[in-house]
Amino acid sequence: MAWPTIAAPSLATQTKVKDNSLRSEYINGQSASRARYTRQLREWLLHWNAMPDTDLTSLLTHYDTCAGGAASFSWSDEFGNNYTVRFAGEIKHYSVSETHSAVDVTLEEV
């Protein structure tokens, strides 16, 4: 499954690289840490100031098809890097005009 064909986000995409370490603190004040998993997973916050309602409908249909965050899909970031991602939470949107909405979506790497 692929990301729907919609307009690119209106602002720079916020990217987070998740900390994959586990830490244990000991009674003597020392601590130990190790990697929880072998990859550094990423998360992206996508924001549109004024997404056309036709694009919003396509995005919501894609969200329904994926059953929210249950299914993964292919997505490319603004640099053309391809990732397998899923939705991380809900899609937030509100009308800014009769034909456009402000939209926020969070994607996480699978």
PDB file of C-alpha atoms in Angstrom:
ATOM      1  CA  MET A   1       0.000   0.000   0.000  1.00  0.00           C
ATOM      2  CA  ALA A   2       1.284   3.485  -0.783  1.00  0.00           C
ATOM      3  CA  TRP A   3       0.727   6.988   0.545  1.00  0.00           C
ATOM      4  CA  PRO A   4      -2.122   8.749  -1.301  1.00  0.00           C
ATOM      5  CA  THR A   5      -1.348  11.315  -3.987  1.00  0.00           C
ATOM      6  CA  ILE A   6      -1.939  14.560  -2.118  1.00  0.00           C
ATOM      7  CA  ALA A   7      -0.203  17.935  -1.785  1.00  0.00           C
ATOM      8  CA  ALA A   8       3.056  17.998   0.174  1.00  0.00           C
ATOM      9  CA  PRO A   9       2.954  19.355   3.741  1.00  0.00           C
ATOM     10  CA  SER A  10       3.028  23.155   3.866  1.00  0.00           C
ATOM     11  CA  LEU A  11       5.734  23.466   6.507  1.00  0.00           C
ATOM     12  CA  ALA A  12       9.033  21.733   7.107  1.00  0.00           C
ATOM     13  CA  THR A  13       8.451  18.199   8.325  1.00  0.00           C
ATOM     14  CA  GLN A  14       9.450  17.629  11.928  1.00  0.00           C
ATOM     15  CA  THR A  15      11.502  14.430  12.290  1.00  0.00           C
ATOM     16  CA  LYS A  16      12.372  12.690  15.564  1.00  0.00           C
ATOM     17  CA  VAL A  17      14.857   9.849  15.943  1.00  0.00           C
ATOM     18  CA  LYS A  18      13.625   7.724  18.830  1.00  0.00           C
ATOM     19  CA  ASP A  19      16.007   6.801  21.644  1.00  0.00           C
ATOM     20  CA  ASN A  20      16.364   3.025  21.556  1.00  0.00           C
ATOM     21  CA  SER A  21      18.297   2.589  24.796  1.00  0.00           C
ATOM     22  CA  LEU A  22      17.345   0.886  28.040  1.00  0.00           C
ATOM     23  CA  ARG A  23      18.871   2.255  31.230  1.00  0.00           C
ATOM     24  CA  SER A  24      19.155   0.648  34.641  1.00  0.00           C
ATOM     25  CA  GLU A  25      20.252   2.595  37.693  1.00  0.00           C
ATOM     26  CA  TYR A  26      21.905   0.773  40.560  1.00  0.00           C
ATOM     27  CA  ILE A  27      21.683   1.496  44.259  1.00  0.00           C
ATOM     28  CA  ASN A  28      25.303   2.718  44.338  1.00  0.00           C
ATOM     29  CA  GLY A  29      24.522   5.499  41.824  1.00  0.00           C
ATOM     30  CA  GLN A  30      26.007   3.837  38.738  1.00  0.00           C
ATOM     31  CA  SER A  31      23.941   3.063  35.693  1.00  0.00           C
ATOM     32  CA  ALA A  32      24.120   0.674  32.780  1.00  0.00           C
ATOM     33  CA  SER A  33      22.589   1.015  29.347  1.00  0.00           C
ATOM     34  CA  ARG A  34      22.143  -1.077  26.241  1.00  0.00           C
ATOM     35  CA  ALA A  35      20.314  -0.887  22.933  1.00  0.00           C
ATOM     36  CA  ARG A  36      16.691  -2.014  23.082  1.00  0.00           C
ATOM     37  CA  TYR A  37      16.637  -2.882  19.370  1.00  0.00           C
ATOM     38  CA  THR A  38      19.081  -2.730  16.485  1.00  0.00           C
ATOM     39  CA  ARG A  39      17.590   0.192  14.512  1.00  0.00           C
ATOM     40  CA  GLN A  40      17.085   3.847  15.286  1.00  0.00           C
ATOM     41  CA  LEU A  41      13.410   4.337  14.398  1.00  0.00           C
ATOM     42  CA  ARG A  42      12.064   7.688  13.216  1.00  0.00           C
ATOM     43  CA  GLU A  43       8.820   9.581  13.644  1.00  0.00           C
ATOM     44  CA  TRP A  44       7.510  12.425  11.464  1.00  0.00           C
ATOM     45  CA  LEU A  45       4.954  15.124  12.196  1.00  0.00           C
ATOM     46  CA  LEU A  46       3.329  16.313   8.969  1.00  0.00           C
ATOM     47  CA  HIS A  47       1.387  19.580   8.977  1.00  0.00           C
ATOM     48  CA  TRP A  48      -0.693  21.300   6.320  1.00  0.00           C
ATOM     49  CA  ASN A  49      -1.871  24.898   6.853  1.00  0.00           C
ATOM     50  CA  ALA A  50      -4.538  24.649   4.153  1.00  0.00           C
ATOM     51  CA  MET A  51      -5.123  21.169   2.709  1.00  0.00           C
ATOM     52  CA  PRO A  52      -7.819  21.059   0.011  1.00  0.00           C
ATOM     53  CA  ASP A  53     -10.888  19.094   1.096  1.00  0.00           C
ATOM     54  CA  THR A  54     -10.380  16.626  -1.782  1.00  0.00           C
ATOM     55  CA  ASP A  55      -6.907  15.777  -0.387  1.00  0.00           C
ATOM     56  CA  LEU A  56      -8.328  15.508   3.133  1.00  0.00           C
ATOM     57  CA  THR A  57     -10.919  13.025   1.870  1.00  0.00           C
ATOM     58  CA  SER A  58      -8.147  10.967   0.232  1.00  0.00           C
ATOM     59  CA  LEU A  59      -6.075  11.044   3.429  1.00  0.00           C
ATOM     60  CA  LEU A  60      -9.026  10.006   5.616  1.00  0.00           C
ATOM     61  CA  THR A  61      -9.878   7.182   3.197  1.00  0.00           C
ATOM     62  CA  HIS A  62      -6.260   5.975   3.386  1.00  0.00           C
ATOM     63  CA  TYR A  63      -6.416   6.176   7.206  1.00  0.00           C
ATOM     64  CA  ASP A  64      -9.606   4.061   7.176  1.00  0.00           C
ATOM     65  CA  THR A  65      -8.050   1.543   4.765  1.00  0.00           C
ATOM     66  CA  CYS A  66      -5.063   1.193   7.124  1.00  0.00           C
ATOM     67  CA  ALA A  67      -7.429   0.863  10.126  1.00  0.00           C
ATOM     68  CA  GLY A  68      -5.571   3.725  11.773  1.00  0.00           C
ATOM     69  CA  GLY A  69      -2.131   2.525  12.814  1.00  0.00           C
ATOM     70  CA  ALA A  70      -2.828  -1.176  12.214  1.00  0.00           C
ATOM     71  CA  ALA A  71      -1.390  -1.478   8.692  1.00  0.00           C
ATOM     72  CA  SER A  72       1.883  -0.201   7.276  1.00  0.00           C
ATOM     73  CA  PHE A  73       2.431   1.551   3.952  1.00  0.00           C
ATOM     74  CA  SER A  74       5.184   3.110   1.829  1.00  0.00           C
ATOM     75  CA  TRP A  75       5.967   6.795   2.263  1.00  0.00           C
ATOM     76  CA  SER A  76       8.707   9.118   0.977  1.00  0.00           C
ATOM     77  CA  ASP A  77      10.060  12.056   2.958  1.00  0.00           C
ATOM     78  CA  GLU A  78      10.867  15.481   1.498  1.00  0.00           C
ATOM     79  CA  PHE A  79      14.355  14.254   0.518  1.00  0.00           C
ATOM     80  CA  GLY A  80      13.038  11.302  -1.499  1.00  0.00           C
ATOM     81  CA  ASN A  81      13.995   8.638   1.076  1.00  0.00           C
ATOM     82  CA  ASN A  82      11.523   5.739   1.149  1.00  0.00           C
ATOM     83  CA  TYR A  83      10.248   4.300   4.436  1.00  0.00           C
ATOM     84  CA  THR A  84       7.715   1.759   5.614  1.00  0.00           C
ATOM     85  CA  VAL A  85       5.543   3.598   8.132  1.00  0.00           C
ATOM     86  CA  ARG A  86       2.201   3.516   9.918  1.00  0.00           C
ATOM     87  CA  PHE A  87      -0.041   6.158  11.424  1.00  0.00           C
ATOM     88  CA  ALA A  88       0.886   7.000  15.029  1.00  0.00           C
ATOM     89  CA  GLY A  89      -2.332   8.298  16.534  1.00  0.00           C
ATOM     90  CA  GLU A  90      -5.228  10.216  15.108  1.00  0.00           C
ATOM     91  CA  ILE A  91      -5.499  12.673  12.249  1.00  0.00           C
ATOM     92  CA  LYS A  92      -6.276  16.146  13.566  1.00  0.00           C
ATOM     93  CA  HIS A  93      -7.994  18.591  11.241  1.00  0.00           C
ATOM     94  CA  TYR A  94     -10.137  21.703  11.351  1.00  0.00           C
ATOM     95  CA  SER A  95     -11.599  23.957   8.699  1.00  0.00           C
ATOM     96  CA  VAL A  96      -9.744  27.141   7.815  1.00  0.00           C
ATOM     97  CA  SER A  97     -12.039  28.043   4.903  1.00  0.00           C
ATOM     98  CA  GLU A  98     -14.990  26.556   3.044  1.00  0.00           C
ATOM     99  CA  THR A  99     -12.690  24.352   0.949  1.00  0.00           C
ATOM    100  CA  HIS A 100      -9.513  23.900   3.037  1.00  0.00           C
ATOM    101  CA  SER A 101      -8.493  22.425   6.395  1.00  0.00           C
ATOM    102  CA  ALA A 102      -5.442  22.561   8.661  1.00  0.00           C
ATOM    103  CA  VAL A 103      -4.226  18.988   9.157  1.00  0.00           C
ATOM    104  CA  ASP A 104      -1.710  17.267  11.467  1.00  0.00           C
ATOM    105  CA  VAL A 105      -0.601  13.643  11.000  1.00  0.00           C
ATOM    106  CA  THR A 106       2.114  11.679  12.789  1.00  0.00           C
ATOM    107  CA  LEU A 107       3.840   8.757  11.050  1.00  0.00           C
ATOM    108  CA  GLU A 108       6.217   6.280  12.681  1.00  0.00           C
ATOM    109  CA  GLU A 109       8.727   3.966  11.041  1.00  0.00           C
ATOM    110  CA  VAL A 110       7.910   0.271  11.193  1.00  0.00           C
TER     111      VAL A 110
END
